[in-house]
Each structure stands twice: as structure tokens, then as C-alpha cells.
Amino acid sequence: MEFKGALTGFDRRIWEEELEPFVPERIFDAHVHLWSDRHAGTNTDTGSALRTDAGFQALDSWSRKIFPGRRLAYLLLGTPLPGMDVEGHNQFMAAECAESPAGLGSMITVPEMTADKLAETVVKCRFRGLKPYRLFAARPAEARIADFFPEHQMEVADSLGLCVTLHLSRFHGIADPLNLDDLRFYTARYPKIRWILAHCARAFNGFTLEKSIHRLRELPNIWYDTSAVCDDYAHFLLLKHENRKRILFGTDNIAAGSCRGKYVSWGKGWCFFQAEKQPHCLSENTLVVYEQLRAQKHAADMAGLTTDEVADIFYCNASRLFGLPPC
């Protein structure tokens, strides 16, 4: 994966022919990341697209290129990388959030951060949310929620009424009974946390939602962001079975959402895929976020969404959640 930082003629063709009529005039992007390599700490993964230097101005400038003519606002998330200088990065995030008109940002939290330190940073830096991450757990692939977001931090989030952007772990994601049980317990125990389940509850493969969606829809105080999910079926399941007022548009920009390629699913798995030249078809890759939007457009058509319901997902649901100017 590599972020190129420029649009191609093929990107523009996809936007103009397929996406421009679908995407509303107002967009709230609930899943974007900022990063500064000054705070890489001991992280050695220099080839990672996540280590793309991007403050608010760079993100906003790029977003205006890929969404021409749209009015934009964001929930700015820290970028979680093992070994990073967490405190330095959170100070960077606070400064960048101050440049954003909406002023909405979420700080990185790691399991060893104390409740006092967390509360102090949130209040001092005026963060509205938290960004824990599974890679900070001892066993990232099979971690339960409290392994990377312990309850002493949930207590702070609850007392301050914060949003928590949650990227679930475990091989079956939200289809794992332990994840479902944990969410049922924590949403009841901490009723003032607003849980945002990233990547359609990490449903890069729609099978994870087939049965779990019927339990998720009964849980209070959860929302979903749509970032980087290119599976039509996952989006359709949310639209068919969930409260559409709980779905938020997101991109996973600047790096992951704007690499060229697509997240593909098969069997019980998924991965990032980038096509090579083919003799039988046009084989150019476009942006992941454009592939995601194509999937959202297909799902919206299959589910029979109205224009107002599409506008809800792209802006109005977030405006209600965060107290932004109304639709």
C-alpha cells in the first residue's frame, strides 16, 4: 500500500461517471487519521502507508480533491502504531484539531495509560473521543476489547461522555460471541460512551454481520462508520437490518483510504488487493475510498434508500451525534 497524493484520469472518470451523482453536497467524514513522523518513537515500519505525514491542512486539501464541490467536516483520529510516542502524538493531534472548524478529535490511548492521565489529556486538549487499538494488546489478532481498552479507561470515557472509535479484534470480528457479549456488557455498564464501531463493525467480509447484526441492533449507544469496507453485502446488511440513523460515513483517509486498490473478501477472510495489468479488461486501480463508495452506492440502491436517508449517512447522523449545524 502506498499513498500517491494525486488523482489520475481514471480516478476522475470513476468519480464523474459513478459517484458524483450519489455523494451528497455535505459530508462528515467520521474516520480520518493524522500523523507526524516526529512522533514515530521506536516504530520501525517505515514502509507503512500509515506513516504518511499529514496534518489537518493536508488532509482537508486532499479530501477536497477527491470530493470536489462538497462541504466537508471531520472527526480527526490519531494514528495508532506500536512503539509510537503517544504523548507527543496526542499533543500534535490537539494542535491539528484546533485548525479544524469542527474541532472534533480523538486521542490515542494505550492500555497502560492511567485514568488520571487520560482524563487530564482529554480535558486539557479538548478531545471529544478516544482511539484505542487492537495492536496495543498483547495478542492483537485475538484480543478482547478490554485487552486494548481497559475498564479504567472506559470509566473515564463514560464520565466525560466521549465517543470511542473501536476497531474490533478476533478472527471472526463481530461474529465472535465474545465480542458480542463484551459489547452487550460494556454498553450497559457505561451508558454515556458513544461507541463507533469502525469499518462497519470491522465487516470487511459481510459474513461477520449475517447473524451478529440482529444482536447489535438491540444494543444502545452504538454507531458504525463505513470506512474502507468495499463489500457490498456488508453495507447492505447494515442498511437492511440496522437503524439507518446509526450509520456514519468514513473514509480511513489519508493513507489507507486513498491507496489504489480494494479490500476484497473470500471465504471467511479479507485483505488489501491491487490488480496487475490484465489482457482482457481495463485493469487500472482507483482509490480504496472510491471502491468503498461504489459498494455503498450499490447497497443503497439494493436497499431502496431515499435521498434523505443517503444524506443522513453522509452528514445528518453525525450532525445529531456531535451537535453540528443541522442538515
Coordinates of C-alpha atoms in Angstrom, one line a residue:
M1 CA 0.0 0.0 0.0
E2 CA 1.3 3.4 -0.9
F3 CA -0.4 6.8 -0.9
K4 CA 0.5 8.7 -4.1
G5 CA -1.1 12.1 -3.3
A6 CA -2.5 12.9 -6.8
L7 CA -5.6 12.0 -8.8
T8 CA -5.4 10.1 -12.1
G9 CA -7.6 10.5 -15.1
F10 CA -9.1 7.1 -14.2
D11 CA -9.9 8.3 -10.7
R12 CA -11.7 11.3 -12.1
R13 CA -13.6 9.1 -14.5
I14 CA -14.9 6.9 -11.7
W15 CA -15.9 10.0 -9.7
E16 CA -17.7 11.7 -12.6
E17 CA -19.4 8.6 -14.1
E18 CA -20.4 6.7 -10.9
L19 CA -20.0 8.7 -7.7
E20 CA -20.7 12.4 -8.3
P21 CA -24.5 11.9 -8.6
F22 CA -24.6 9.7 -5.5
V23 CA -22.5 11.7 -3.0
P24 CA -24.5 14.5 -1.2
E25 CA -23.4 18.1 -1.0
R26 CA -22.4 17.8 2.7
I27 CA -20.0 15.2 4.0
F28 CA -19.0 14.4 7.6
D29 CA -16.0 12.0 7.5
A30 CA -16.1 10.1 10.8
H31 CA -12.8 8.2 10.2
V32 CA -9.7 10.1 9.2
H33 CA -6.2 9.8 10.6
L34 CA -3.5 12.4 11.1
W35 CA 0.2 11.6 11.6
S36 CA 3.6 13.2 12.1
D37 CA 6.8 11.1 11.8
R38 CA 8.3 13.3 14.6
H39 CA 6.4 11.1 17.0
A40 CA 7.2 7.7 15.5
G41 CA 9.2 6.8 18.6
T42 CA 10.6 3.3 18.3
N43 CA 8.3 2.2 15.4
T44 CA 10.4 0.8 12.6
D45 CA 7.8 0.2 10.0
T46 CA 9.0 3.0 7.7
G47 CA 7.2 1.5 4.7
S48 CA 3.8 1.6 6.2
A49 CA 1.3 3.9 4.4
L50 CA 0.0 4.8 7.9
R51 CA 3.3 6.7 8.4
T52 CA 2.3 9.3 5.9
D53 CA 2.9 12.8 7.3
A54 CA -0.4 14.5 7.2
G55 CA -1.8 17.3 9.4
F56 CA -5.2 18.8 9.1
Q57 CA -4.4 21.1 6.2
A58 CA -3.0 18.2 4.1
L59 CA -6.0 16.0 4.9
D60 CA -8.5 18.8 4.1
S61 CA -6.8 19.7 0.8
W62 CA -6.7 16.1 -0.3
S63 CA -10.4 15.5 0.7
R64 CA -11.4 18.5 -1.4
K65 CA -9.7 17.0 -4.4
I66 CA -11.4 13.6 -4.1
F67 CA -14.8 15.1 -3.2
P68 CA -14.9 18.2 -5.4
G69 CA -17.5 20.8 -4.6
R70 CA -18.6 19.2 -1.3
R71 CA -18.8 20.8 2.1
L72 CA -16.6 18.8 4.5
A73 CA -16.1 18.2 8.2
Y74 CA -14.3 15.5 10.1
L75 CA -13.7 13.5 13.2
L76 CA -9.9 13.5 13.4
L77 CA -8.3 10.4 14.8
G78 CA -4.8 9.8 16.0
T79 CA -2.9 7.1 14.1
P80 CA -2.1 4.1 16.3
L81 CA 1.3 2.5 15.7
P82 CA 3.2 0.2 18.1
G83 CA 6.2 2.0 19.7
M84 CA 4.9 5.5 18.9
D85 CA 5.4 8.5 21.1
V86 CA 1.8 8.5 22.4
E87 CA 2.1 11.7 24.4
G88 CA 3.9 13.6 21.6
H89 CA 1.4 12.4 19.0
N90 CA -1.6 13.4 21.2
Q91 CA -0.2 16.9 21.6
F92 CA 0.2 17.1 17.8
M93 CA -3.4 16.0 17.4
A94 CA -4.6 18.7 19.8
A95 CA -2.9 21.4 17.7
E96 CA -4.2 20.0 14.5
C97 CA -7.8 19.7 15.8
A98 CA -7.6 23.4 16.7
E99 CA -7.2 24.1 13.0
S100 CA -10.3 22.2 12.0
P101 CA -13.6 24.3 12.0
A102 CA -15.5 21.4 13.7
G103 CA -12.7 20.9 16.2
L104 CA -13.5 17.3 16.7
G105 CA -10.7 14.9 17.5
S106 CA -9.9 11.6 19.2
M107 CA -6.7 10.9 21.1
I108 CA -4.7 7.7 21.1
T109 CA -4.9 5.6 24.2
V110 CA -2.8 2.6 25.2
P111 CA -3.7 0.1 27.9
E112 CA -1.0 1.2 30.3
M113 CA -2.3 4.8 30.4
T114 CA -3.7 5.7 33.8
A115 CA -7.2 7.0 34.3
D116 CA -5.8 10.3 35.7
K117 CA -3.5 10.8 32.7
L118 CA -6.3 10.0 30.3
A119 CA -8.8 12.4 31.9
E120 CA -6.1 15.1 32.2
T121 CA -5.2 14.9 28.5
V122 CA -8.8 14.8 27.3
V123 CA -9.7 17.9 29.3
K124 CA -6.5 19.9 28.6
C125 CA -6.6 19.1 24.8
R126 CA -10.4 19.3 24.4
F127 CA -10.6 15.9 22.8
R128 CA -14.1 14.6 22.1
G129 CA -13.2 10.9 21.7
L130 CA -10.7 8.1 22.2
K131 CA -8.9 5.8 19.7
P132 CA -7.8 2.6 21.3
Y133 CA -6.4 0.0 19.0
R134 CA -6.0 -3.8 18.9
L135 CA -2.3 -3.7 18.0
F136 CA -1.6 -2.4 21.6
A137 CA -2.9 -5.6 23.0
A138 CA -0.5 -8.5 24.0
R139 CA -2.2 -10.7 21.4
P140 CA -3.5 -8.3 18.7
A141 CA -5.2 -10.9 16.5
E142 CA -7.3 -12.5 19.2
A143 CA -7.7 -9.7 21.7
R144 CA -10.9 -8.9 23.6
I145 CA -11.9 -5.3 23.9
A146 CA -10.6 -4.8 27.4
D147 CA -7.2 -6.2 26.4
F148 CA -6.5 -2.9 24.5
F149 CA -9.2 -0.7 26.1
P150 CA -9.3 -1.5 29.8
E151 CA -12.2 -0.7 32.0
H152 CA -10.4 2.1 33.9
Q153 CA -10.3 4.0 30.6
M154 CA -13.9 3.1 29.9
E155 CA -14.9 4.7 33.2
V156 CA -13.2 8.0 32.1
A157 CA -14.9 7.9 28.7
D158 CA -18.2 7.3 30.4
S159 CA -17.8 10.1 32.9
L160 CA -16.8 12.5 30.2
G161 CA -19.4 11.3 27.6
L162 CA -16.7 10.6 25.0
C163 CA -17.0 8.7 21.7
V164 CA -14.8 5.7 21.2
T165 CA -13.8 4.6 17.8
L166 CA -13.4 0.8 18.2
H167 CA -11.6 -1.5 15.8
L168 CA -12.6 -5.0 16.9
S169 CA -10.1 -7.9 17.0
R170 CA -10.5 -11.7 16.8
F171 CA -10.6 -13.8 13.7
H172 CA -14.4 -13.6 13.2
G173 CA -14.7 -10.0 14.3
I174 CA -18.2 -9.0 15.4
A175 CA -19.4 -12.6 14.6
D176 CA -17.3 -13.8 17.6
P177 CA -19.6 -14.4 20.6
L178 CA -17.0 -12.9 23.0
N179 CA -17.0 -9.6 21.1
L180 CA -20.8 -9.5 21.1
D181 CA -21.0 -10.4 24.8
D182 CA -18.4 -7.8 25.7
L183 CA -20.3 -5.1 23.7
R184 CA -23.6 -6.0 25.4
F185 CA -21.9 -5.8 28.8
Y186 CA -20.0 -2.5 28.2
T187 CA -22.8 -0.6 26.5
A188 CA -25.0 -1.4 29.6
R189 CA -22.3 -0.7 32.2
Y190 CA -21.0 2.6 30.5
P191 CA -24.2 4.2 29.0
K192 CA -22.6 7.6 28.3
I193 CA -20.0 6.2 26.0
R194 CA -20.9 6.6 22.3
W195 CA -19.3 3.6 20.6
I196 CA -18.4 4.0 17.0
L197 CA -17.7 0.5 15.5
A198 CA -15.1 1.2 12.8
H199 CA -15.3 -0.3 9.4
C200 CA -19.0 -1.4 9.6
A201 CA -18.0 -3.2 12.9
R202 CA -14.9 -4.5 11.0
A203 CA -17.1 -6.2 8.5
F204 CA -14.6 -6.2 5.6
N205 CA -16.2 -9.6 4.9
G206 CA -20.0 -9.5 5.1
F207 CA -20.3 -12.9 6.8
T208 CA -19.4 -11.3 10.1
L209 CA -22.7 -9.4 10.1
E210 CA -25.1 -12.0 8.9
K211 CA -26.1 -13.2 12.4
S212 CA -24.5 -10.6 14.6
I213 CA -26.4 -7.7 13.2
H214 CA -29.6 -8.9 14.8
R215 CA -27.9 -8.7 18.2
L216 CA -26.1 -5.4 17.5
R217 CA -29.3 -3.6 16.6
E218 CA -30.6 -4.2 20.1
L219 CA -27.6 -2.6 21.8
P220 CA -27.8 1.1 22.9
N221 CA -25.3 3.9 22.1
I222 CA -23.5 2.3 19.1
W223 CA -22.9 3.7 15.7
Y224 CA -20.9 2.4 12.7
D225 CA -18.5 4.1 10.4
T226 CA -18.3 2.8 6.8
S227 CA -14.6 3.4 6.3
A228 CA -12.6 1.2 3.8
V229 CA -15.3 -1.5 3.5
C230 CA -15.6 -2.5 -0.1
D231 CA -18.0 -5.4 0.4
D232 CA -21.5 -4.6 -1.0
Y233 CA -23.1 -7.2 1.2
A234 CA -21.7 -5.8 4.5
H235 CA -23.2 -2.4 3.7
F236 CA -26.5 -3.9 2.6
L237 CA -26.8 -5.8 5.9
L238 CA -26.4 -2.6 7.8
L239 CA -28.9 -0.8 5.7
K240 CA -31.4 -3.7 5.8
H241 CA -31.3 -4.6 9.5
E242 CA -29.9 -1.7 11.4
N243 CA -31.3 1.7 12.3
R244 CA -30.0 3.8 9.4
K245 CA -29.7 6.8 11.8
R246 CA -26.7 5.0 13.4
I247 CA -24.6 4.8 10.3
L248 CA -21.8 7.3 9.7
F249 CA -19.8 7.9 6.5
G250 CA -16.0 7.5 6.9
T251 CA -13.0 7.1 4.6
D252 CA -9.9 5.9 6.5
N253 CA -8.0 8.7 4.8
I254 CA -5.5 10.0 4.3
A255 CA -3.3 6.9 3.7
A256 CA -5.3 3.7 3.8
G257 CA -8.5 5.1 2.1
S258 CA -6.5 6.8 -0.6
C259 CA -4.2 4.0 -1.7
R260 CA -5.1 2.5 -5.0
G261 CA -6.7 -1.0 -4.8
K262 CA -9.5 -2.6 -2.9
Y263 CA -10.2 -4.6 0.2
V264 CA -11.5 -7.9 -1.2
S265 CA -13.2 -10.8 0.7
W266 CA -13.4 -14.6 0.2
G267 CA -14.4 -17.5 2.4
K268 CA -14.0 -16.2 5.9
G269 CA -11.2 -13.8 5.1
W270 CA -10.3 -10.4 3.5
C271 CA -7.2 -8.5 2.5
F272 CA -6.0 -5.5 0.6
F273 CA -5.7 -6.3 -3.2
Q274 CA -4.1 -4.4 -6.0
A275 CA -4.7 -5.5 -9.6
E276 CA -1.9 -6.1 -12.0
K277 CA -2.2 -5.4 -15.8
Q278 CA -4.6 -7.8 -17.4
P279 CA -5.0 -8.6 -21.2
H280 CA -8.8 -8.9 -21.1
C281 CA -10.1 -5.8 -19.3
L282 CA -9.2 -2.3 -18.0
S283 CA -7.1 -3.1 -15.0
E284 CA -6.3 0.3 -13.5
N285 CA -6.8 0.6 -9.8
T286 CA -8.7 3.5 -8.3
L287 CA -8.8 4.8 -4.7
V288 CA -9.9 2.5 -2.0
V289 CA -12.4 5.2 -0.9
Y290 CA -13.9 5.2 -4.4
E291 CA -14.3 1.4 -4.3
Q292 CA -15.9 1.8 -0.9
L293 CA -18.3 4.4 -2.3
R294 CA -19.2 2.2 -5.2
A295 CA -20.1 -0.5 -2.7
Q296 CA -22.2 1.9 -0.6
K297 CA -24.0 3.1 -3.8
H298 CA -24.8 -0.5 -4.8
A299 CA -26.1 -1.3 -1.3
A300 CA -28.1 1.9 -1.1
D301 CA -29.7 1.0 -4.4
M302 CA -30.5 -2.6 -3.4
A303 CA -31.9 -1.4 0.0
G304 CA -34.0 1.4 -1.7
L305 CA -32.6 4.3 0.3
T306 CA -34.2 7.7 -0.2
T307 CA -32.2 10.8 -1.0
D308 CA -32.8 11.9 2.6
E309 CA -31.5 8.6 4.0
V310 CA -28.3 8.9 1.9
A311 CA -27.9 12.5 3.3
D312 CA -28.3 11.1 6.8
I313 CA -25.4 8.7 6.4
F314 CA -23.1 11.3 4.8
Y315 CA -23.8 14.1 7.2
C316 CA -27.1 14.4 9.2
N317 CA -26.5 11.4 11.5
A318 CA -23.1 12.9 12.5
S319 CA -24.6 16.3 12.9
R320 CA -27.0 14.9 15.5
L321 CA -24.3 12.8 17.3
F322 CA -21.8 15.7 17.6
G323 CA -24.1 18.7 17.8
L324 CA -23.0 20.1 14.4
P325 CA -25.1 22.6 12.3
P326 CA -28.3 20.8 11.2
C327 CA -28.9 19.4 7.8

